[in-house]
Amino acid sequence: KAAVKFYEKTEQPNKISDLLQDCEDKNVLSAMNDYVSSAPEFSLKEGTYDEVQQVTLTSATSGTIYYTTDGSDPTESSTDKEAVLLQSEGDTEIRAIAVNKKGIASAVSSAKYSIEFPLVDAPAVSPSTGQYSTATQITITVPDGYTAYYTLDGSTPTASSEKYTDPIDMPENSQTTFSAILVNDKNGKATEATTRNYITTY
């Protein structure tokens, strides 16, 4: 109690947290309960996930939780929401503290998460490679969350190529190498290309 009062008087609340964190005597912790500030816990285990995740932060002691997602140590100027939404692909480290009613901050808790959105296979393109004597259209199957792009000159398509919106008329009386890709709308990643060779005689 004397040590706690000294740190209070000298405005060193972090020292109080360090002192009580190392204490294993339940009687002491009970007597100094108002000064105890438990480090936050995370609702989601560290790891890699393939979809958007929400992490809820809780502390065994009452107070306010502050956190950062840029790797820096949190302070009372940091974000104080109780949940973190991980919606962007990549790595995120959440670092958090709990500050009790007496303004004493806990030790820093941290957890690392990685979001990697899955990528579908190369697009389905119909019809198949072959020779056609009547007017035919080329179609690309586009899953939700993706945009298709294509070329008609044999080059590998990119997000700067022609965007697929409707079935494409197969060029008349020609030999065409058609290529298509899918681009994930969330992260911009492109699938492998699907290529078809068409010969038309109409």
Short mmCIF file of C-alpha atoms in Angstrom, two decimals:
data_model
loop_
_atom_site.label_atom_id
_atom_site.label_comp_id
_atom_site.label_asym_id
_atom_site.label_seq_id
_atom_site.Cartn_x
_atom_site.Cartn_y
_atom_site.Cartn_z
CA LYS A 1 0.00 0.00 0.00
CA ALA A 2 2.87 2.34 0.81
CA ALA A 3 4.44 1.70 -2.59
CA VAL A 4 1.12 2.31 -4.36
CA LYS A 5 0.54 5.56 -2.50
CA PHE A 6 4.07 6.68 -3.33
CA TYR A 7 3.56 6.00 -7.05
CA GLU A 8 0.20 7.77 -6.90
CA LYS A 9 1.72 10.80 -5.22
CA THR A 10 4.58 10.96 -7.72
CA GLU A 11 2.20 10.41 -10.67
CA GLN A 12 3.72 7.13 -11.80
CA PRO A 13 0.59 4.99 -12.44
CA ASN A 14 2.46 2.60 -14.73
CA LYS A 15 4.67 1.62 -11.80
CA ILE A 16 1.53 0.56 -9.90
CA SER A 17 0.49 -1.68 -12.76
CA ASP A 18 3.95 -3.28 -12.95
CA LEU A 19 3.98 -3.79 -9.18
CA LEU A 20 0.61 -5.54 -9.05
CA GLN A 21 1.17 -7.51 -12.23
CA ASP A 22 4.02 -9.42 -10.58
CA CYS A 23 2.06 -9.98 -7.36
CA GLU A 24 0.80 -13.55 -6.81
CA ASP A 25 -0.67 -13.03 -3.31
CA LYS A 26 -4.47 -13.15 -3.65
CA ASN A 27 -4.94 -11.32 -0.35
CA VAL A 28 -2.82 -8.42 -1.56
CA LEU A 29 -4.59 -8.31 -4.92
CA SER A 30 -7.96 -8.36 -3.18
CA ALA A 31 -6.96 -5.54 -0.84
CA MET A 32 -5.63 -3.48 -3.77
CA ASN A 33 -8.44 -4.44 -6.13
CA ASP A 34 -9.21 -0.83 -7.14
CA TYR A 35 -5.68 -0.48 -8.49
CA VAL A 36 -5.55 -3.73 -10.46
CA SER A 37 -5.83 -3.37 -14.23
CA SER A 38 -5.90 -6.62 -16.19
CA ALA A 39 -4.37 -6.73 -19.66
CA PRO A 40 -6.97 -7.11 -22.46
CA GLU A 41 -7.83 -10.47 -23.94
CA PHE A 42 -8.70 -11.14 -27.60
CA SER A 43 -11.77 -13.06 -28.74
CA LEU A 44 -9.98 -14.43 -31.82
CA LYS A 45 -6.91 -16.65 -31.78
CA GLU A 46 -3.85 -15.42 -33.62
CA GLY A 47 -3.51 -16.86 -37.11
CA THR A 48 -4.39 -16.61 -40.79
CA TYR A 49 -8.00 -16.26 -41.96
CA ASP A 50 -9.59 -16.28 -45.42
CA GLU A 51 -12.43 -13.87 -44.72
CA VAL A 52 -13.23 -10.66 -42.83
CA GLN A 53 -12.91 -11.10 -39.06
CA GLN A 54 -13.97 -9.12 -35.99
CA VAL A 55 -11.85 -9.17 -32.84
CA THR A 56 -13.50 -8.22 -29.54
CA LEU A 57 -11.32 -6.92 -26.71
CA THR A 58 -12.21 -7.55 -23.07
CA SER A 59 -10.56 -7.06 -19.69
CA ALA A 60 -11.24 -8.81 -16.39
CA THR A 61 -11.27 -5.44 -14.66
CA SER A 62 -13.59 -2.54 -15.41
CA GLY A 63 -12.29 0.43 -17.34
CA THR A 64 -11.57 1.44 -20.92
CA ILE A 65 -9.60 -0.52 -23.53
CA TYR A 66 -7.35 1.32 -25.98
CA TYR A 67 -5.64 -0.27 -28.96
CA THR A 68 -3.53 0.32 -32.05
CA THR A 69 -3.22 -1.65 -35.29
CA ASP A 70 0.04 -0.18 -36.58
CA GLY A 71 2.41 -1.97 -34.21
CA SER A 72 2.85 0.99 -31.86
CA ASP A 73 2.16 0.84 -28.12
CA PRO A 74 -1.34 2.10 -27.25
CA THR A 75 -2.00 5.10 -25.01
CA GLU A 76 -5.13 6.82 -23.78
CA SER A 77 -5.09 8.76 -27.06
CA SER A 78 -5.48 5.56 -29.10
CA THR A 79 -8.73 4.07 -30.42
CA ASP A 80 -11.08 3.00 -27.62
CA LYS A 81 -13.67 0.90 -29.44
CA GLU A 82 -14.26 -2.59 -28.04
CA ALA A 83 -14.02 -4.40 -31.39
CA VAL A 84 -11.58 -4.37 -34.30
CA LEU A 85 -12.80 -5.21 -37.80
CA LEU A 86 -10.15 -6.90 -39.94
CA GLN A 87 -11.44 -6.37 -43.47
CA SER A 88 -8.32 -5.68 -45.52
CA GLU A 89 -5.98 -8.34 -46.82
CA GLY A 90 -2.57 -8.44 -45.17
CA ASP A 91 -1.01 -8.62 -41.70
CA THR A 92 -2.30 -6.71 -38.67
CA GLU A 93 -0.92 -6.57 -35.15
CA ILE A 94 -3.35 -5.40 -32.49
CA ARG A 95 -1.75 -4.01 -29.33
CA ALA A 96 -4.04 -3.10 -26.45
CA ILE A 97 -4.11 -1.84 -22.88
CA ALA A 98 -6.89 -1.53 -20.31
CA VAL A 99 -7.09 1.60 -18.16
CA ASN A 100 -9.08 1.27 -14.95
CA LYS A 101 -11.15 3.93 -13.20
CA LYS A 102 -8.12 5.19 -11.30
CA GLY A 103 -6.30 5.80 -14.59
CA ILE A 104 -3.89 2.90 -14.16
CA ALA A 105 -2.96 1.19 -17.40
CA SER A 106 -2.42 -2.55 -17.69
CA ALA A 107 0.44 -4.29 -19.40
CA VAL A 108 0.25 -4.34 -23.21
CA SER A 109 -1.43 -7.34 -24.85
CA SER A 110 -0.79 -8.11 -28.49
CA ALA A 111 -2.04 -10.48 -31.18
CA LYS A 112 -1.12 -10.88 -34.84
CA TYR A 113 -3.58 -11.72 -37.60
CA SER A 114 -3.29 -12.27 -41.33
CA ILE A 115 -6.17 -11.99 -43.81
CA GLU A 116 -5.72 -13.78 -47.14
CA PHE A 117 -8.81 -13.81 -49.32
CA PRO A 118 -9.02 -17.02 -51.41
CA LEU A 119 -8.62 -16.82 -55.17
CA VAL A 120 -10.90 -18.75 -57.51
CA ASP A 121 -9.57 -20.83 -60.39
CA ALA A 122 -9.05 -19.50 -63.91
CA PRO A 123 -12.37 -18.45 -65.48
CA ALA A 124 -14.69 -20.80 -67.31
CA VAL A 125 -14.92 -19.73 -70.95
CA SER A 126 -17.30 -21.17 -73.53
CA PRO A 127 -17.44 -22.39 -76.18
CA SER A 128 -14.37 -24.60 -76.23
CA THR A 129 -11.51 -24.28 -78.70
CA GLY A 130 -12.59 -25.23 -82.22
CA GLN A 131 -13.82 -24.24 -85.69
CA TYR A 132 -17.20 -22.54 -86.09
CA SER A 133 -19.23 -21.99 -89.23
CA THR A 134 -22.13 -20.05 -87.76
CA ALA A 135 -22.24 -16.84 -85.68
CA THR A 136 -21.18 -17.68 -82.13
CA GLN A 137 -20.73 -15.73 -78.93
CA ILE A 138 -18.03 -16.17 -76.28
CA THR A 139 -19.12 -16.14 -72.65
CA ILE A 140 -17.13 -15.93 -69.40
CA THR A 141 -18.53 -17.19 -66.11
CA VAL A 142 -17.90 -14.44 -63.53
CA PRO A 143 -18.33 -15.33 -59.81
CA ASP A 144 -19.58 -12.76 -57.30
CA GLY A 145 -16.81 -10.45 -56.13
CA TYR A 146 -14.83 -10.71 -59.37
CA THR A 147 -14.51 -8.78 -62.65
CA ALA A 148 -13.45 -10.42 -65.91
CA TYR A 149 -11.08 -8.94 -68.50
CA TYR A 150 -10.15 -10.34 -71.90
CA THR A 151 -8.05 -9.97 -75.05
CA LEU A 152 -8.56 -11.21 -78.61
CA ASP A 153 -4.97 -11.03 -79.81
CA GLY A 154 -3.37 -13.79 -77.78
CA SER A 155 -1.82 -11.47 -75.19
CA THR A 156 -2.30 -12.07 -71.47
CA PRO A 157 -5.11 -9.85 -70.16
CA THR A 158 -4.71 -7.48 -67.21
CA ALA A 159 -7.05 -5.17 -65.31
CA SER A 160 -6.33 -2.61 -68.04
CA SER A 161 -7.66 -4.91 -70.79
CA GLU A 162 -11.21 -4.92 -72.15
CA LYS A 163 -13.74 -5.46 -69.36
CA TYR A 164 -16.24 -8.26 -69.86
CA THR A 165 -19.86 -7.18 -69.44
CA ASP A 166 -21.83 -9.21 -72.01
CA PRO A 167 -21.21 -12.15 -74.36
CA ILE A 168 -18.69 -11.29 -77.07
CA ASP A 169 -19.27 -11.91 -80.79
CA MET A 170 -16.64 -14.25 -82.17
CA PRO A 171 -14.77 -12.42 -84.99
CA GLU A 172 -15.93 -13.46 -88.48
CA ASN A 173 -13.70 -15.31 -90.95
CA SER A 174 -10.68 -15.25 -88.71
CA GLN A 175 -8.40 -17.17 -86.41
CA THR A 176 -8.63 -15.74 -82.89
CA THR A 177 -6.80 -16.48 -79.65
CA PHE A 178 -9.11 -15.43 -76.84
CA SER A 179 -7.74 -15.06 -73.28
CA ALA A 180 -9.59 -14.15 -70.08
CA ILE A 181 -8.80 -13.58 -66.41
CA LEU A 182 -10.77 -12.83 -63.25
CA VAL A 183 -9.70 -10.05 -60.89
CA ASN A 184 -10.72 -10.09 -57.22
CA ASP A 185 -12.65 -6.87 -56.50
CA LYS A 186 -11.34 -6.71 -52.90
CA ASN A 187 -7.62 -7.19 -53.35
CA GLY A 188 -6.98 -6.79 -57.08
CA LYS A 189 -5.41 -10.22 -57.44
CA ALA A 190 -5.77 -11.86 -60.84
CA THR A 191 -6.34 -15.54 -61.60
CA GLU A 192 -4.47 -17.53 -64.19
CA ALA A 193 -5.66 -16.92 -67.75
CA THR A 194 -7.98 -19.21 -69.69
CA THR A 195 -7.16 -19.36 -73.42
CA ARG A 196 -9.31 -20.54 -76.31
CA ASN A 197 -8.43 -20.73 -80.02
CA TYR A 198 -11.25 -20.12 -82.47
CA ILE A 199 -11.42 -20.42 -86.25
CA THR A 200 -14.50 -18.98 -87.90
CA THR A 201 -15.64 -19.59 -91.47
CA TYR A 202 -18.72 -17.39 -91.70
#
